[in-house]
Short mmCIF file of C-alpha atoms and ligand atoms in Angstrom, two decimals:
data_model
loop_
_atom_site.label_atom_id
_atom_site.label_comp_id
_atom_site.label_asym_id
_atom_site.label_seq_id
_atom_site.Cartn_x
_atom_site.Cartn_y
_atom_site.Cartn_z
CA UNK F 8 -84.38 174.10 -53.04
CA UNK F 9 -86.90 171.68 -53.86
CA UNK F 10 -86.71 167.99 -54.63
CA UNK F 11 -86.56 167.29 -58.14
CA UNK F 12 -89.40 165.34 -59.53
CA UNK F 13 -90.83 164.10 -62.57
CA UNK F 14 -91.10 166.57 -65.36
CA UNK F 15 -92.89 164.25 -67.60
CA UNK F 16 -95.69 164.58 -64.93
CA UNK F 17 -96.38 168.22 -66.23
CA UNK F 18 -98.55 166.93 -69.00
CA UNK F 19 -100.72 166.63 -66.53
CA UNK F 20 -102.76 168.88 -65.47
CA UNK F 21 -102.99 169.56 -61.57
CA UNK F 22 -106.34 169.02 -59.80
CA UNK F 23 -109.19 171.52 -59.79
CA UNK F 24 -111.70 170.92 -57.72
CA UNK F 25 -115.27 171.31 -58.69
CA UNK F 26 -117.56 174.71 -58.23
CA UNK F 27 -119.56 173.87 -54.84
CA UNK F 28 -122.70 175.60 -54.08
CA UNK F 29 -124.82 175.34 -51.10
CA UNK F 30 -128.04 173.35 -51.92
CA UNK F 31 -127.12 173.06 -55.91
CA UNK F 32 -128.24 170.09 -57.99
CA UNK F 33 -125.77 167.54 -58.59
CA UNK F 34 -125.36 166.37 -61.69
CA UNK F 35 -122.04 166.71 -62.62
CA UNK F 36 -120.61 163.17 -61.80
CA UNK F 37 -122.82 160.38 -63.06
CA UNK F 38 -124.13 159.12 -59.54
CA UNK F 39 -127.16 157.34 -59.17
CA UNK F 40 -130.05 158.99 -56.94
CA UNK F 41 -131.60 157.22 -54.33
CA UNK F 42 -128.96 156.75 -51.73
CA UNK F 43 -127.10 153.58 -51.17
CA UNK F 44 -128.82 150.49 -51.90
CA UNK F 45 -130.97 148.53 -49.30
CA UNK F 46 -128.41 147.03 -46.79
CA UNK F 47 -125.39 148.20 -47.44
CA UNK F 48 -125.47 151.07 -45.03
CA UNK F 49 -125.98 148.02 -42.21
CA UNK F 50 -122.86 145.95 -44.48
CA UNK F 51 -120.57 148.94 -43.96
CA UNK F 52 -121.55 149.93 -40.16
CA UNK F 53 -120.77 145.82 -39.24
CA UNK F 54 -117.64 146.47 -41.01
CA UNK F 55 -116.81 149.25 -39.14
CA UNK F 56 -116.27 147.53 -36.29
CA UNK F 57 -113.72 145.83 -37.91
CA UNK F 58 -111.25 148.73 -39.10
CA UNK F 59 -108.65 147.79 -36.67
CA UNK F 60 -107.61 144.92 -38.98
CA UNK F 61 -106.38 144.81 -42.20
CA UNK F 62 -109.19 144.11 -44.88
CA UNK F 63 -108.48 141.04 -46.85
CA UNK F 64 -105.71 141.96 -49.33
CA UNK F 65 -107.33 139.58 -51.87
CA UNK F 66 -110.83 140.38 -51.70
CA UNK F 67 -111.82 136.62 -51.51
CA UNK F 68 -115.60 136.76 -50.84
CA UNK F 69 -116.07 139.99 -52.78
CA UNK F 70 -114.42 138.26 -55.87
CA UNK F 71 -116.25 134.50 -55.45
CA UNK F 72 -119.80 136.60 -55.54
CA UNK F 73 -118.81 138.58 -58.18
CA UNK F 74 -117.32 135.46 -59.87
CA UNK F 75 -120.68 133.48 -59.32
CA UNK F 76 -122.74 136.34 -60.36
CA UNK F 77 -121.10 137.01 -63.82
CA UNK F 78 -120.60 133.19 -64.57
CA UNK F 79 -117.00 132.84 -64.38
CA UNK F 80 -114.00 131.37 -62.15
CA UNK F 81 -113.08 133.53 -59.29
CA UNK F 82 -109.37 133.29 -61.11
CA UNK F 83 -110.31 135.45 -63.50
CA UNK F 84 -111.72 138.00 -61.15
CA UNK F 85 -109.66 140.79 -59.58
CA UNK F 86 -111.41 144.12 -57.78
CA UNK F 87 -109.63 147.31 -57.30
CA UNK F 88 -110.12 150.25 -55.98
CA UNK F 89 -112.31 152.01 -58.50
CA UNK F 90 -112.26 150.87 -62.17
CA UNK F 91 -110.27 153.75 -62.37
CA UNK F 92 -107.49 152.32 -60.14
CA UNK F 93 -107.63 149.46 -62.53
CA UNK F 94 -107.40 151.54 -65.12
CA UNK F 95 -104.05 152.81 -63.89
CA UNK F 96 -102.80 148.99 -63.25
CA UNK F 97 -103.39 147.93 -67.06
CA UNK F 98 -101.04 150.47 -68.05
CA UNK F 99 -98.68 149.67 -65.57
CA UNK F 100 -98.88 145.45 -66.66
CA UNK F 101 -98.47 146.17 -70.48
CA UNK F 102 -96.30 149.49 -70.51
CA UNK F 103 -93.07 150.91 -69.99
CA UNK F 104 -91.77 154.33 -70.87
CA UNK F 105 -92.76 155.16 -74.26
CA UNK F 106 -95.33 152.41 -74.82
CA UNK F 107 -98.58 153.66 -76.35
CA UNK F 108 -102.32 153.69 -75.16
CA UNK F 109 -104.84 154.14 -77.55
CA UNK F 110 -108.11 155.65 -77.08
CA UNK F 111 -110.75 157.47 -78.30
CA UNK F 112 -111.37 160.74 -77.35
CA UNK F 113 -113.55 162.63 -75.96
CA UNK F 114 -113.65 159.76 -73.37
CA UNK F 115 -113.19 159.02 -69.91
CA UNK F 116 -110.97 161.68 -68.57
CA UNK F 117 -108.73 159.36 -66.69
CA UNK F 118 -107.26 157.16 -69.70
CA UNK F 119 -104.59 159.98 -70.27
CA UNK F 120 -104.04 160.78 -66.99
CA UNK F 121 -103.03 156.96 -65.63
CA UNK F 122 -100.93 156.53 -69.36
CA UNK F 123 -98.90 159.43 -67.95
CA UNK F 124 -98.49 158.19 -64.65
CA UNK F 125 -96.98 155.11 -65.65
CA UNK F 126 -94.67 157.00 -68.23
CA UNK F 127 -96.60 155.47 -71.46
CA UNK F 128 -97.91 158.08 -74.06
CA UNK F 129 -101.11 158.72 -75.03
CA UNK F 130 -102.33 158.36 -78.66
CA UNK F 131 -105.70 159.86 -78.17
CA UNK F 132 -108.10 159.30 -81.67
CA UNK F 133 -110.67 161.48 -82.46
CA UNK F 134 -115.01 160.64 -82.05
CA UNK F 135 -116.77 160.54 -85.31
CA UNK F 136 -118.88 163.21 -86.29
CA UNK F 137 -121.67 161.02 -84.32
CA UNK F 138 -119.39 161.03 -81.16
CA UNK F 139 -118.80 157.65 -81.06
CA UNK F 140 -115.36 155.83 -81.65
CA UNK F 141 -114.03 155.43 -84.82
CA UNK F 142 -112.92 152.01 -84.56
CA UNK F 143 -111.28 151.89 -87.97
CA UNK F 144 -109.10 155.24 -86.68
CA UNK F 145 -108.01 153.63 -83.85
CA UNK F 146 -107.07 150.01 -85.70
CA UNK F 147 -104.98 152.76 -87.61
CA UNK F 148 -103.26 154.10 -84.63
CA UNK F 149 -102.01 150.93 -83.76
CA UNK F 150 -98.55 150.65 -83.75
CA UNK F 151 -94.96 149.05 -82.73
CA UNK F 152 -95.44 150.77 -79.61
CA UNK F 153 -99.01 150.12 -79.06
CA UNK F 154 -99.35 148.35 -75.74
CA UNK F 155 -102.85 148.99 -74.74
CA UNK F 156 -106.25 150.12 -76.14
CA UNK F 157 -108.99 151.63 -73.87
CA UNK F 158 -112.49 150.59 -75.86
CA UNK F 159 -115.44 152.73 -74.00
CA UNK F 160 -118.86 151.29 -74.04
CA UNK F 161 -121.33 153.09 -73.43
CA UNK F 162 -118.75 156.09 -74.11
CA UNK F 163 -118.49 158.76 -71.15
CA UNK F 164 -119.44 161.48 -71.71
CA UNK F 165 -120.61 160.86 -75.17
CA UNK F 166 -123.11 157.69 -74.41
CA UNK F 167 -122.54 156.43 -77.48
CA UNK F 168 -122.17 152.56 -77.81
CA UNK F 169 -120.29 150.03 -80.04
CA UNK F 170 -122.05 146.89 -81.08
CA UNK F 171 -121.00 143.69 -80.58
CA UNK F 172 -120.71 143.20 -84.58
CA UNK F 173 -118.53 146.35 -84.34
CA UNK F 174 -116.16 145.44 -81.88
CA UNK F 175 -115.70 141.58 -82.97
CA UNK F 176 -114.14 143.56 -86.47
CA UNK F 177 -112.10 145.92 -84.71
CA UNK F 178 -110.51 142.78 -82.19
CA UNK F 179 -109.83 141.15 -85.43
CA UNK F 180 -107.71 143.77 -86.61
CA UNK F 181 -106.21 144.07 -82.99
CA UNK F 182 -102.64 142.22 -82.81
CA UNK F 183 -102.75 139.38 -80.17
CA UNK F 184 -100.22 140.92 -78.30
CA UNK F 185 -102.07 144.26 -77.78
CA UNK F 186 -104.18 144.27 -74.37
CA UNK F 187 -107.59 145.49 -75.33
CA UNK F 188 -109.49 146.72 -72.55
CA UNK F 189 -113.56 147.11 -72.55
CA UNK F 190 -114.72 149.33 -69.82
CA UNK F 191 -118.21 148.75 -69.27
CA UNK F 192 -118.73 151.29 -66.26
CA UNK F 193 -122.20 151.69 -67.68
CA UNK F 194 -123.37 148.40 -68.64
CA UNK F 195 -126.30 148.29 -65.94
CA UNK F 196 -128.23 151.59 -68.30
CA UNK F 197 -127.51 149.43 -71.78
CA UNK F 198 -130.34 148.21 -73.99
CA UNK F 199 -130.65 144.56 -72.42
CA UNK F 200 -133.40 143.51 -75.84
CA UNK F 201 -130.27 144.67 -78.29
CA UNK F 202 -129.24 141.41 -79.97
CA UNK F 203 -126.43 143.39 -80.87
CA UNK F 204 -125.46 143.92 -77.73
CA UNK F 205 -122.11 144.04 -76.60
CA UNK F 206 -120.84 141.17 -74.24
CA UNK F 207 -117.60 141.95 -72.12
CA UNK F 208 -117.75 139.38 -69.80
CA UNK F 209 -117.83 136.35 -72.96
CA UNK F 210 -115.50 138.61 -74.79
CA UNK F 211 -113.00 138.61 -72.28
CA UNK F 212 -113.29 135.11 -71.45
CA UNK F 213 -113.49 133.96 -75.22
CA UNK F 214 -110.46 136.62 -76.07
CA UNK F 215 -106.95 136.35 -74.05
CA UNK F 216 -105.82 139.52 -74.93
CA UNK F 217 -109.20 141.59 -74.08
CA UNK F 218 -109.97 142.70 -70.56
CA UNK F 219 -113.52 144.09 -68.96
CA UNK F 220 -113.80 146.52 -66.22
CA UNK F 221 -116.89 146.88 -63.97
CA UNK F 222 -117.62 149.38 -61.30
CA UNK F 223 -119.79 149.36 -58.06
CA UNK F 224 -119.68 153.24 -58.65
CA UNK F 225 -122.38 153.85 -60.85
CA UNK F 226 -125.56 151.72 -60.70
CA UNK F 227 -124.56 149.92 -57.91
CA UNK F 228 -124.21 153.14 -56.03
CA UNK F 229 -120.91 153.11 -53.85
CA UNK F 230 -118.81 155.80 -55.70
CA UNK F 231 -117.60 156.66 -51.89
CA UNK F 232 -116.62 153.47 -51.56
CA UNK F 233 -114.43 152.82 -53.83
CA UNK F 234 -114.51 149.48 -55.74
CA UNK F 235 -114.79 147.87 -59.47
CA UNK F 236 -113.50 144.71 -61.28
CA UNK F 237 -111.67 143.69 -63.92
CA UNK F 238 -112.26 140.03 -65.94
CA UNK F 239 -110.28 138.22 -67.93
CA UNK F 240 -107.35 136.10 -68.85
CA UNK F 241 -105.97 134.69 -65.38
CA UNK F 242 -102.20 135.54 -66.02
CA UNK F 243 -103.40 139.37 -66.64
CA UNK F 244 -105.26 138.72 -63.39
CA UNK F 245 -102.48 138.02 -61.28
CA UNK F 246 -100.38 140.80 -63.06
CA UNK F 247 -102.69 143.24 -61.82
CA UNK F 248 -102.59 141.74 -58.41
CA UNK F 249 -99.02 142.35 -58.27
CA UNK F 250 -99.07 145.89 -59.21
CA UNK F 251 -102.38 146.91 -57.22
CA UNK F 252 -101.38 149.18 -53.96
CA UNK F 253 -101.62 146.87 -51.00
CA UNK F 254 -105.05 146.75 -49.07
CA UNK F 255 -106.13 149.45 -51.20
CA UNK F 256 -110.22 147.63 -51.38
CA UNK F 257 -110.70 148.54 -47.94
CA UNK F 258 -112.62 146.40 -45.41
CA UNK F 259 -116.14 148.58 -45.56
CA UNK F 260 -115.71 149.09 -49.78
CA UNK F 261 -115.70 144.49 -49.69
CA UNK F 262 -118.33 144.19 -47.27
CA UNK F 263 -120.45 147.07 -48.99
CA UNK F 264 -119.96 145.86 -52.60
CA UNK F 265 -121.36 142.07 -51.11
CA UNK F 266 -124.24 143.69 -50.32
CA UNK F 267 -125.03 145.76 -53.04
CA UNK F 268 -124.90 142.36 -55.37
CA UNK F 269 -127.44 141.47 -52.89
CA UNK F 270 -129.45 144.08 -53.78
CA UNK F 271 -129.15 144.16 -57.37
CA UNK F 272 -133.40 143.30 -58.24
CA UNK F 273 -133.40 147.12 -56.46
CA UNK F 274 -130.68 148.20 -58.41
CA UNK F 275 -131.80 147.01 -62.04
CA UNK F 276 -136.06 148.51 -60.81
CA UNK F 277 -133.87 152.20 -60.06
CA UNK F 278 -131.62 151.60 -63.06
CA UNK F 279 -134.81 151.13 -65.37
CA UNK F 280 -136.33 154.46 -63.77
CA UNK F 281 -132.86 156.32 -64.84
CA UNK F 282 -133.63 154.90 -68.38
CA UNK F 283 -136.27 156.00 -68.83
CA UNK F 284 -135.54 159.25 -67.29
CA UNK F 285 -132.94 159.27 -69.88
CA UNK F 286 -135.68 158.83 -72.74
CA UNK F 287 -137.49 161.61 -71.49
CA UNK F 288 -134.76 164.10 -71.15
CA UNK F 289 -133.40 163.49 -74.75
CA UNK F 290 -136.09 163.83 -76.17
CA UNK F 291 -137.11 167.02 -74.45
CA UNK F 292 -133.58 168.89 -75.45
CA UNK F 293 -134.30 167.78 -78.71
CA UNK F 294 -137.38 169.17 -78.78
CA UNK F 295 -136.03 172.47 -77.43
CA UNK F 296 -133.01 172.20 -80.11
CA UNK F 297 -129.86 170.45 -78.69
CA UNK F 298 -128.49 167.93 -80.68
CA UNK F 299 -128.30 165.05 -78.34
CA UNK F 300 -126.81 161.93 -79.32
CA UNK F 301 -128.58 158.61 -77.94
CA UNK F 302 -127.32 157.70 -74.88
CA UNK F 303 -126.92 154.28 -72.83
CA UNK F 304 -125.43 155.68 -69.96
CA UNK F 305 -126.77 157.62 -67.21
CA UNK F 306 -126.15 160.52 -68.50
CA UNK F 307 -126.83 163.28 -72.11
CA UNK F 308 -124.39 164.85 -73.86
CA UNK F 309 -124.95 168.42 -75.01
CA UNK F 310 -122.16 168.85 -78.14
CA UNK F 311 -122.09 172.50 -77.44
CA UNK F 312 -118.81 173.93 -78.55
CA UNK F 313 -117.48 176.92 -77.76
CA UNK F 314 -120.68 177.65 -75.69
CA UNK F 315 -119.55 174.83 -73.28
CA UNK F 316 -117.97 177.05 -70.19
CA UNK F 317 -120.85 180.00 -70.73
CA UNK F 318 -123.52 177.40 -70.23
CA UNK F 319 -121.52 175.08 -67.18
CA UNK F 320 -121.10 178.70 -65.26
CA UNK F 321 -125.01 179.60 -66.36
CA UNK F 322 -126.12 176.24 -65.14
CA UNK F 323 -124.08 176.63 -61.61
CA UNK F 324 -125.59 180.38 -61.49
CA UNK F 325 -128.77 178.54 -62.03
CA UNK F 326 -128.14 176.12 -59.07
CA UNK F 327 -127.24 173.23 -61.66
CA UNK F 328 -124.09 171.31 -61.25
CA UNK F 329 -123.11 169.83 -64.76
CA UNK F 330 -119.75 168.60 -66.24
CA UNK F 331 -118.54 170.83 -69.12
CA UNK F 332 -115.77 169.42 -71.17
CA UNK F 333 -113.39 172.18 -72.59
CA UNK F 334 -114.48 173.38 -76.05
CA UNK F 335 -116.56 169.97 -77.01
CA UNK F 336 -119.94 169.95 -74.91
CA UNK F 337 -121.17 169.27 -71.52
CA UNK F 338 -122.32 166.13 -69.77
CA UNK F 339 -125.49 166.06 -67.46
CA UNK F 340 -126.21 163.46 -65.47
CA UNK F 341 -129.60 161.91 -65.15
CA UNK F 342 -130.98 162.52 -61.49
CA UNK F 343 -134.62 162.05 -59.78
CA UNK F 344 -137.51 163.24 -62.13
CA UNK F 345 -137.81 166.71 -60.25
CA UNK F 346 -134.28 167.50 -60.93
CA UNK F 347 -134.21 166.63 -64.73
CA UNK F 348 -136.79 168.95 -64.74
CA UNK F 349 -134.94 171.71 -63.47
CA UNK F 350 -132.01 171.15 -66.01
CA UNK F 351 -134.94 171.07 -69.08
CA UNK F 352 -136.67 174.05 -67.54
CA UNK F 353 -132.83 175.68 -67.35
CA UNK F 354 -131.85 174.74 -70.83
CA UNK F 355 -135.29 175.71 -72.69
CA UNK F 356 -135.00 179.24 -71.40
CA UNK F 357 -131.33 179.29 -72.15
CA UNK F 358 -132.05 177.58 -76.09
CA UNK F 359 -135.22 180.62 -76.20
CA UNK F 360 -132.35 183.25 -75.19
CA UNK F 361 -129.83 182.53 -77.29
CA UNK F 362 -132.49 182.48 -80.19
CA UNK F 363 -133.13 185.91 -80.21
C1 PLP G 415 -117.05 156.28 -63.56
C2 PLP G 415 -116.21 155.53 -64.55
C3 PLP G 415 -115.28 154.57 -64.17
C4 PLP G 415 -114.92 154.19 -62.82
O1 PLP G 415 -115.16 154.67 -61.78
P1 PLP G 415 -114.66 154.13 -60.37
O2 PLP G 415 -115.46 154.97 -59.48
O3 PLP G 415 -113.20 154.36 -60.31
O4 PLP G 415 -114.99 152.67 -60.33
C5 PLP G 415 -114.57 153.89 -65.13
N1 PLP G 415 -114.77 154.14 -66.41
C6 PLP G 415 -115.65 155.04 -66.82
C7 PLP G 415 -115.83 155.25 -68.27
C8 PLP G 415 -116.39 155.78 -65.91
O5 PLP G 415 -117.24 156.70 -66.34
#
């Protein structure tokens, strides 16, 4: 017989793990290109030589340079492992069985996943016909229950983005005592000449009840690492301390991360390449008839429907790795200028066959 476990957990689907083929393009999971930034392959290799202690369960230096860098105290300051890990501690700080989570959706696949975990239910909302939130939708949701919002800016795997007008409305509908978190995985991509711009580091600091998460995963990229941040209110900070999983930043994911902030002139010159990667892709699958919504992120969002899995399993045939995204579209990520190519050259002929 086998041990009884949770049968809550079954609303969740088990793990699949992604199509691999030999010498494919990989764009399937929003990583920058280049390699790890200058320096942190030395950070990590110093580090390694110190694997047979503990790391430091508090991530002090990590957390004073992010601190310093972002312009806040190091009290309101916590890194994790992963934003996603994060993720998984907000619920678990603000829920308990039953407690609600709203989001929008489509968004980041983990938001139902770590609701479930802790034994909170998800009250996903849907996009707007423009596939961004619906802000007013989700105010709506809001209930007795409502513990937690997830507010994703720019919006994986939509890129869509909420303004900094938009979101000061919708946290002035928000009850005080709902958490509102703003995860900002892709802030490094955003429009940094928007006046409009959204702010989560001054909203989190100006707003008790609104938390921002960060990730080296993206930009900064050390997605095999393992690390982000969360900022805010410093009794939410410590919360999530309590509930993180002991050690769990590891020794060579601290000393990397230092060094990446190091690096970060290199990171915003490869950042502004991706952007205007970005730029060039949209407006090529435009051109060839895909109705791309503006992005912010790394990555373009194809809304294709039902032809989502026919044109994932095309894409692989065709030595293209993208994310597809059951019956609502498929997410490509931007990579060097060569590969881009191949996914325009790929989806052109595709567009031309289906036209016939
Ligand atoms: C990639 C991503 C994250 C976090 O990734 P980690 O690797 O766990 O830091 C968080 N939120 C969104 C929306 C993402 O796309």
């Amino acid at each position: 017989m086998t041990a009884e476990l949770r049968s809550d957990l079954d609303a969740i689907p088990a793990y699949v793990p992604g199509r691999s083929v030999p010498g494919a393009i990989k764009l399937a999971s929003n990583e920058s290109p280049g390699g790890p930034l200058p320096g942190v392959v030395e950070a990590i290799t110093a580090a390694a030589a110190g694997v047979s202690r503990y790391p430091d369960n508090a991530a002090v230096a990590l957390t004073s340079v992010i601190a310093e860098k972002i312009g806040v105290p190091a009290a309101n300051v916590v890194a994790g492992c992963g934003s996603v890990a994060l993720c998984q501690q907000l619920v678990q700080i603000t829920c308990a069985a039953g407690d609600e989570v709203v989001f929008s959706w489509r968004s980041f696949e983990a938001y139902p996943v770590v609701t479930r975990v802790a034994g909170a239910t998800p009250v996903p909302v849907p996009n707007t016909a423009e596939h961004g939130h619906d802000l007013d939708a989700m105010a709506a949701a809001i209930g007795e229950r409502t513990r937690l919002v997830f507010v994703c800016t720019p919006n994986n795997p939509t890129g869509t983005t909420i303004s900094a007008t938009e979101i000061g409305k919708f946290l002035d509908k928000v009850p005080e005592r709902v958490l509102v978190v703003v995860d900002e995985a892709y802030v490094e991509y955003g429009d940094a000449d928007d006046p409009d711009r959204v702010d989560g580091i001054s909203l989190a600091m100006e707003r008790p009840n609104v938390i921002t998460l960060r990730t080296f995963s993206k930009a900064y990229a050390l997605a095999g690492v393992r690390v982000g941040y969360a900022v805010g209110n410093s009794a939410a900070i410590v919360a999530l301390r309590k509930v993180s999983i002991p050690f769990s930043v590891n020794a060579a994911a601290q000393a990397a991360a230092i060094a990446a902030l190091g690096a970060a002139d290199v990171m915003r010159e490869r950042a502004a390449v991706v952007v205007a990667e970005r730029e060039r892709v949209t407006g090529l699958l435009r051109e060839a008839g895909y109705a791309v919504p503006s992005s912010r992120g790394n990555f373009v969002w194809l809304p294709l429907g039902e032809d989502t899995a026919a044109f994932t399993a095309d894409a692989a045939d065709n030595g293209l790795l993208v994310r597809g995204y059951g019956t609502d579209g498929v997410r490509v990520t931007i990579g060097h200028a060569d590969e881009n190519d191949a996914l325009i050259a790929f989806a052109r002929t595709r567009a031309a066959a289906r036209a016939v």
